[in-house]
Amino acid sequence: MKDSVIILSGGMDSVTLLYDQQERIALAVSFDYGSNHNAREIPFARLHCERLGIEHLVIPLKFMGQYFESSLLQGADAIPEGHYADENMKSTVVPFRNGIMLSVAVGLAESRGLKHVMMANHGGDHTIYPDCRPEFVSAMSEAARTGTFPGITLLCPFTHLTKAQIAARGSELGINYAETWSCYKGGEKHCGRCGTCVERMEALREAGIADPTEYETI
Protein backbone atom coordinates (compact mmCIF):
# COMPACT_ATOMS: atom_id res chain seq x y z
CA MET A 1 0.00 0.00 0.00
CA LYS A 2 1.40 3.38 -1.01
CA ASP A 3 0.96 5.40 2.16
CA SER A 4 4.14 7.49 2.48
CA VAL A 5 6.06 10.59 1.43
CA ILE A 6 9.85 10.32 1.39
CA ILE A 7 12.32 13.17 1.75
CA LEU A 8 14.77 12.38 -1.04
CA SER A 9 18.02 14.30 -1.36
CA GLY A 10 19.69 12.19 -4.02
CA GLY A 11 22.40 11.00 -1.64
CA MET A 12 23.31 7.42 -0.77
CA ASP A 13 21.07 7.07 2.25
CA SER A 14 17.81 8.49 0.92
CA VAL A 15 18.20 6.71 -2.44
CA THR A 16 18.70 3.44 -0.57
CA LEU A 17 15.57 4.11 1.48
CA LEU A 18 13.67 4.92 -1.72
CA TYR A 19 14.48 1.51 -3.21
CA ASP A 20 14.06 -0.32 0.08
CA GLN A 21 10.56 1.11 0.68
CA GLN A 22 9.42 1.71 -2.91
CA GLU A 23 6.23 -0.33 -2.51
CA ARG A 24 5.03 2.12 0.17
CA ILE A 25 6.15 5.42 -1.38
CA ALA A 26 3.54 7.49 -3.19
CA LEU A 27 5.54 10.72 -3.39
CA ALA A 28 9.18 11.80 -3.11
CA VAL A 29 10.09 15.37 -2.30
CA SER A 30 13.46 17.10 -2.68
CA PHE A 31 14.23 20.52 -1.25
CA ASP A 32 16.35 23.17 -2.95
CA TYR A 33 17.50 25.30 -0.03
CA GLY A 34 20.53 26.97 -1.58
CA SER A 35 23.27 24.56 -0.51
CA ASN A 36 26.41 24.09 -2.56
CA HIS A 37 25.40 20.61 -3.64
CA ASN A 38 21.64 20.81 -4.27
CA ALA A 39 22.21 21.13 -8.01
CA ARG A 40 24.28 17.93 -8.00
CA GLU A 41 21.96 15.88 -5.78
CA ILE A 42 18.52 16.70 -7.13
CA PRO A 43 19.03 15.32 -10.68
CA PHE A 44 19.90 11.94 -9.12
CA ALA A 45 16.76 12.08 -7.00
CA ARG A 46 14.75 12.75 -10.14
CA LEU A 47 16.50 9.94 -12.04
CA HIS A 48 15.66 7.29 -9.47
CA CYS A 49 12.05 8.40 -9.14
CA GLU A 50 11.61 8.24 -12.90
CA ARG A 51 13.15 4.78 -12.90
CA LEU A 52 10.76 3.54 -10.20
CA GLY A 53 7.69 5.40 -11.46
CA ILE A 54 7.36 7.49 -8.27
CA GLU A 55 6.11 11.06 -8.41
CA HIS A 56 8.84 13.56 -7.56
CA LEU A 57 8.50 17.16 -6.40
CA VAL A 58 11.23 19.77 -5.92
CA ILE A 59 10.27 22.45 -3.42
CA PRO A 60 12.35 25.64 -3.15
CA LEU A 61 13.36 26.82 0.31
CA LYS A 62 15.58 29.69 -0.82
CA PHE A 63 14.97 31.65 2.38
CA MET A 64 17.26 29.22 4.20
CA GLY A 65 20.16 30.14 1.95
CA GLN A 66 19.41 33.81 2.44
CA TYR A 67 18.92 33.97 6.19
CA PHE A 68 20.51 30.91 7.84
CA GLU A 69 24.16 30.62 8.87
CA SER A 70 26.02 27.51 7.69
CA SER A 71 29.18 26.83 5.69
CA LEU A 72 26.97 24.60 3.54
CA LEU A 73 25.29 27.76 2.25
CA GLN A 74 28.42 29.87 1.73
CA GLY A 75 30.18 28.37 -1.26
CA ALA A 76 32.56 25.46 -1.77
CA ASP A 77 35.56 27.20 -0.21
CA ALA A 78 33.74 27.49 3.12
CA ILE A 79 33.33 23.71 3.49
CA PRO A 80 35.81 22.25 6.01
CA GLU A 81 37.89 19.22 5.09
CA GLY A 82 38.60 16.21 7.26
CA HIS A 83 36.68 13.47 8.99
CA TYR A 84 32.91 13.75 9.39
CA ALA A 85 33.22 13.49 13.18
CA ASP A 86 35.73 16.36 13.48
CA GLU A 87 34.65 19.41 15.46
CA ASN A 88 34.96 21.72 12.45
CA MET A 89 32.21 19.78 10.66
CA LYS A 90 29.66 21.44 12.92
CA SER A 91 29.91 24.48 10.64
CA THR A 92 28.01 22.47 7.99
CA VAL A 93 24.89 22.25 10.16
CA VAL A 94 21.96 24.13 8.60
CA PRO A 95 19.90 25.08 11.66
CA PHE A 96 16.78 22.91 12.03
CA ARG A 97 16.95 21.89 8.37
CA ASN A 98 15.29 18.53 8.91
CA GLY A 99 12.64 20.08 11.14
CA ILE A 100 11.66 22.48 8.36
CA MET A 101 11.70 19.82 5.65
CA LEU A 102 9.75 17.34 7.75
CA SER A 103 7.12 19.98 8.51
CA VAL A 104 6.60 20.60 4.80
CA ALA A 105 6.54 16.87 4.06
CA VAL A 106 3.97 16.26 6.81
CA GLY A 107 1.77 18.95 5.27
CA LEU A 108 2.13 17.26 1.89
CA ALA A 109 1.27 13.89 3.38
CA GLU A 110 -1.92 15.21 4.96
CA SER A 111 -2.84 17.02 1.75
CA ARG A 112 -2.38 13.80 -0.26
CA GLY A 113 -4.20 11.55 2.19
CA LEU A 114 -1.02 9.69 3.16
CA LYS A 115 -0.09 8.35 6.59
CA HIS A 116 3.69 8.55 6.95
CA VAL A 117 6.77 10.61 6.15
CA MET A 118 10.08 8.82 5.61
CA MET A 119 13.54 10.23 6.29
CA ALA A 120 16.92 8.51 5.87
CA ASN A 121 18.83 9.84 8.87
CA HIS A 122 21.32 7.32 10.27
CA GLY A 123 23.55 6.60 13.26
CA GLY A 124 26.59 8.37 11.84
CA ASP A 125 24.68 11.66 11.76
CA HIS A 126 24.07 11.76 15.49
CA THR A 127 27.43 13.25 16.48
CA ILE A 128 27.01 16.67 14.89
CA TYR A 129 23.45 16.90 13.56
CA PRO A 130 20.90 17.38 16.36
CA ASP A 131 17.98 17.04 13.93
CA CYS A 132 19.02 13.49 13.00
CA ARG A 133 19.08 12.02 16.51
CA PRO A 134 16.55 9.49 17.83
CA GLU A 135 15.18 12.00 20.36
CA PHE A 136 14.47 14.49 17.59
CA VAL A 137 12.81 11.86 15.38
CA SER A 138 10.59 10.75 18.26
CA ALA A 139 9.60 14.32 19.14
CA MET A 140 8.86 15.30 15.53
CA SER A 141 6.83 12.14 14.98
CA GLU A 142 4.74 12.93 18.03
CA ALA A 143 4.28 16.52 16.85
CA ALA A 144 3.16 15.30 13.42
CA ARG A 145 0.80 12.78 14.97
CA THR A 146 -0.86 15.30 17.29
CA GLY A 147 -0.78 18.14 14.78
CA THR A 148 -2.62 16.42 11.93
CA PHE A 149 -6.14 15.03 11.65
CA PRO A 150 -5.05 11.58 10.41
CA GLY A 151 -2.21 11.33 12.93
CA ILE A 152 0.72 11.24 10.49
CA THR A 153 3.92 9.66 11.83
CA LEU A 154 7.56 9.53 10.79
CA LEU A 155 9.21 6.35 9.54
CA CYS A 156 12.99 6.53 9.93
CA PRO A 157 14.24 2.92 9.72
CA PHE A 158 17.93 3.84 9.35
CA THR A 159 18.12 5.86 12.59
CA HIS A 160 20.27 3.26 14.37
CA LEU A 161 22.18 1.93 11.34
CA THR A 162 25.66 2.89 10.21
CA LYS A 163 26.24 4.23 6.72
CA ALA A 164 28.13 1.03 5.92
CA GLN A 165 25.07 -1.02 6.85
CA ILE A 166 22.95 1.18 4.61
CA ALA A 167 25.45 0.76 1.76
CA ALA A 168 25.34 -3.01 2.22
CA ARG A 169 21.56 -2.93 1.95
CA GLY A 170 21.82 -0.79 -1.17
CA SER A 171 24.19 -3.30 -2.71
CA GLU A 172 21.64 -6.06 -2.05
CA LEU A 173 19.06 -3.92 -3.84
CA GLY A 174 21.36 -3.45 -6.84
CA ILE A 175 21.83 0.30 -6.44
CA ASN A 176 24.67 1.88 -8.43
CA TYR A 177 26.07 4.44 -6.01
CA ALA A 178 27.72 6.30 -8.88
CA GLU A 179 24.17 7.58 -9.40
CA THR A 180 24.12 9.36 -6.02
CA TRP A 181 25.82 12.48 -4.69
CA SER A 182 27.50 13.18 -1.34
CA CYS A 183 30.14 15.92 -1.68
CA TYR A 184 29.27 19.15 0.16
CA LYS A 185 31.44 21.22 -2.16
CA GLY A 186 29.19 20.47 -5.13
CA GLY A 187 31.85 20.51 -7.86
CA GLU A 188 31.99 18.56 -11.08
CA LYS A 189 33.42 15.58 -9.18
CA HIS A 190 33.40 14.56 -5.52
CA CYS A 191 36.28 16.38 -3.86
CA GLY A 192 37.39 13.36 -1.80
CA ARG A 193 38.39 15.61 1.12
CA CYS A 194 35.26 16.94 2.81
CA GLY A 195 33.56 15.05 5.63
CA THR A 196 30.80 13.62 3.47
CA CYS A 197 33.28 12.34 0.89
CA VAL A 198 35.40 10.73 3.60
CA GLU A 199 32.31 9.14 5.16
CA ARG A 200 31.17 7.86 1.75
CA MET A 201 34.53 6.24 1.04
CA GLU A 202 34.69 4.65 4.51
CA ALA A 203 31.14 3.28 4.28
CA LEU A 204 31.64 1.67 0.89
CA ARG A 205 34.98 0.21 1.97
CA GLU A 206 33.53 -1.17 5.21
CA ALA A 207 30.59 -2.66 3.30
CA GLY A 208 32.99 -4.37 0.89
CA ILE A 209 31.65 -2.46 -2.12
CA ALA A 210 33.90 -1.19 -4.90
CA ASP A 211 33.65 2.59 -4.88
CA PRO A 212 32.33 3.78 -8.27
CA THR A 213 32.69 7.48 -7.38
CA GLU A 214 34.86 9.86 -9.38
CA TYR A 215 36.99 11.91 -6.96
CA GLU A 216 39.13 14.91 -7.73
CA THR A 217 42.00 13.68 -5.57
CA ILE A 218 41.94 9.96 -6.23
XYZ file of C-alpha atoms in Angstrom:
218
model
C 0.000 0.000 0.000
C 1.396 3.375 -1.012
C 0.963 5.397 2.157
C 4.138 7.485 2.485
C 6.057 10.587 1.427
C 9.847 10.318 1.385
C 12.324 13.168 1.753
C 14.775 12.378 -1.045
C 18.025 14.303 -1.358
C 19.693 12.186 -4.025
C 22.400 10.999 -1.641
C 23.312 7.417 -0.774
C 21.071 7.074 2.253
C 17.805 8.486 0.923
C 18.204 6.713 -2.437
C 18.697 3.438 -0.567
C 15.571 4.107 1.476
C 13.669 4.924 -1.725
C 14.476 1.512 -3.210
C 14.056 -0.319 0.082
C 10.561 1.107 0.678
C 9.424 1.709 -2.908
C 6.235 -0.330 -2.505
C 5.034 2.119 0.171
C 6.151 5.418 -1.382
C 3.537 7.492 -3.189
C 5.538 10.721 -3.385
C 9.183 11.796 -3.112
C 10.090 15.374 -2.299
C 13.464 17.096 -2.680
C 14.229 20.517 -1.247
C 16.349 23.170 -2.947
C 17.499 25.300 -0.035
C 20.535 26.975 -1.584
C 23.268 24.564 -0.507
C 26.409 24.087 -2.556
C 25.404 20.605 -3.640
C 21.642 20.806 -4.265
C 22.208 21.131 -8.010
C 24.282 17.934 -7.999
C 21.955 15.881 -5.781
C 18.517 16.696 -7.129
C 19.031 15.316 -10.675
C 19.899 11.942 -9.118
C 16.755 12.085 -6.995
C 14.746 12.746 -10.141
C 16.504 9.944 -12.041
C 15.662 7.291 -9.468
C 12.048 8.404 -9.144
C 11.610 8.240 -12.897
C 13.150 4.775 -12.904
C 10.763 3.545 -10.202
C 7.689 5.398 -11.456
C 7.364 7.485 -8.272
C 6.105 11.062 -8.410
C 8.843 13.563 -7.563
C 8.495 17.164 -6.401
C 11.229 19.767 -5.916
C 10.266 22.449 -3.416
C 12.348 25.637 -3.149
C 13.359 26.822 0.312
C 15.576 29.690 -0.817
C 14.971 31.646 2.376
C 17.255 29.219 4.201
C 20.158 30.138 1.950
C 19.410 33.814 2.444
C 18.921 33.971 6.192
C 20.508 30.911 7.841
C 24.156 30.615 8.873
C 26.019 27.510 7.686
C 29.175 26.829 5.690
C 26.966 24.604 3.543
C 25.292 27.759 2.255
C 28.417 29.866 1.727
C 30.178 28.370 -1.259
C 32.561 25.457 -1.769
C 35.560 27.199 -0.205
C 33.744 27.486 3.123
C 33.332 23.710 3.493
C 35.809 22.245 6.014
C 37.886 19.224 5.091
C 38.605 16.209 7.257
C 36.676 13.468 8.992
C 32.909 13.753 9.394
C 33.222 13.491 13.183
C 35.726 16.357 13.477
C 34.652 19.408 15.458
C 34.961 21.722 12.448
C 32.211 19.784 10.658
C 29.660 21.440 12.920
C 29.912 24.484 10.643
C 28.013 22.468 7.992
C 24.892 22.247 10.160
C 21.963 24.128 8.604
C 19.899 25.082 11.660
C 16.779 22.912 12.033
C 16.950 21.895 8.374
C 15.287 18.531 8.909
C 12.636 20.078 11.141
C 11.662 22.476 8.360
C 11.699 19.821 5.652
C 9.753 17.345 7.755
C 7.116 19.975 8.510
C 6.598 20.598 4.795
C 6.544 16.870 4.061
C 3.971 16.261 6.812
C 1.773 18.949 5.269
C 2.135 17.259 1.886
C 1.266 13.889 3.383
C -1.917 15.208 4.964
C -2.844 17.024 1.747
C -2.381 13.804 -0.265
C -4.201 11.545 2.193
C -1.017 9.695 3.155
C -0.094 8.346 6.585
C 3.686 8.554 6.949
C 6.773 10.613 6.152
C 10.078 8.815 5.611
C 13.542 10.234 6.295
C 16.917 8.507 5.866
C 18.833 9.836 8.870
C 21.324 7.320 10.274
C 23.546 6.597 13.264
C 26.588 8.374 11.837
C 24.679 11.663 11.756
C 24.074 11.761 15.493
C 27.428 13.255 16.485
C 27.009 16.670 14.891
C 23.455 16.902 13.557
C 20.896 17.378 16.360
C 17.982 17.039 13.928
C 19.022 13.493 12.996
C 19.076 12.020 16.509
C 16.548 9.493 17.827
C 15.181 11.998 20.360
C 14.467 14.485 17.588
C 12.808 11.863 15.376
C 10.594 10.753 18.257
C 9.600 14.317 19.142
C 8.860 15.297 15.530
C 6.833 12.140 14.977
C 4.740 12.928 18.031
C 4.285 16.524 16.854
C 3.160 15.302 13.421
C 0.799 12.781 14.968
C -0.861 15.295 17.289
C -0.781 18.144 14.784
C -2.618 16.424 11.927
C -6.139 15.031 11.654
C -5.052 11.582 10.410
C -2.208 11.331 12.931
C 0.724 11.245 10.485
C 3.918 9.662 11.833
C 7.564 9.528 10.795
C 9.210 6.353 9.536
C 12.995 6.528 9.925
C 14.239 2.917 9.725
C 17.930 3.838 9.351
C 18.123 5.858 12.587
C 20.272 3.265 14.375
C 22.177 1.931 11.344
C 25.662 2.891 10.209
C 26.244 4.231 6.721
C 28.133 1.027 5.921
C 25.070 -1.025 6.854
C 22.952 1.185 4.609
C 25.451 0.758 1.762
C 25.343 -3.014 2.224
C 21.556 -2.927 1.951
C 21.825 -0.791 -1.173
C 24.193 -3.305 -2.712
C 21.645 -6.057 -2.047
C 19.059 -3.918 -3.844
C 21.358 -3.452 -6.840
C 21.833 0.297 -6.438
C 24.665 1.880 -8.426
C 26.074 4.438 -6.012
C 27.715 6.296 -8.880
C 24.174 7.584 -9.402
C 24.122 9.361 -6.020
C 25.824 12.478 -4.690
C 27.505 13.175 -1.339
C 30.137 15.925 -1.678
C 29.265 19.145 0.158
C 31.444 21.220 -2.157
C 29.194 20.468 -5.127
C 31.853 20.513 -7.855
C 31.986 18.557 -11.084
C 33.415 15.583 -9.180
C 33.395 14.556 -5.517
C 36.277 16.383 -3.861
C 37.391 13.360 -1.804
C 38.391 15.608 1.116
C 35.263 16.942 2.815
C 33.564 15.049 5.628
C 30.796 13.621 3.474
C 33.276 12.337 0.892
C 35.402 10.726 3.604
C 32.312 9.139 5.164
C 31.170 7.864 1.751
C 34.532 6.241 1.044
C 34.686 4.653 4.510
C 31.137 3.282 4.278
C 31.638 1.674 0.886
C 34.978 0.214 1.969
C 33.534 -1.168 5.212
C 30.594 -2.664 3.305
C 32.991 -4.368 0.885
C 31.651 -2.464 -2.120
C 33.899 -1.187 -4.901
C 33.647 2.590 -4.876
C 32.327 3.783 -8.271
C 32.689 7.477 -7.382
C 34.858 9.863 -9.383
C 36.987 11.907 -6.958
C 39.132 14.910 -7.731
C 41.995 13.684 -5.566
C 41.942 9.957 -6.230
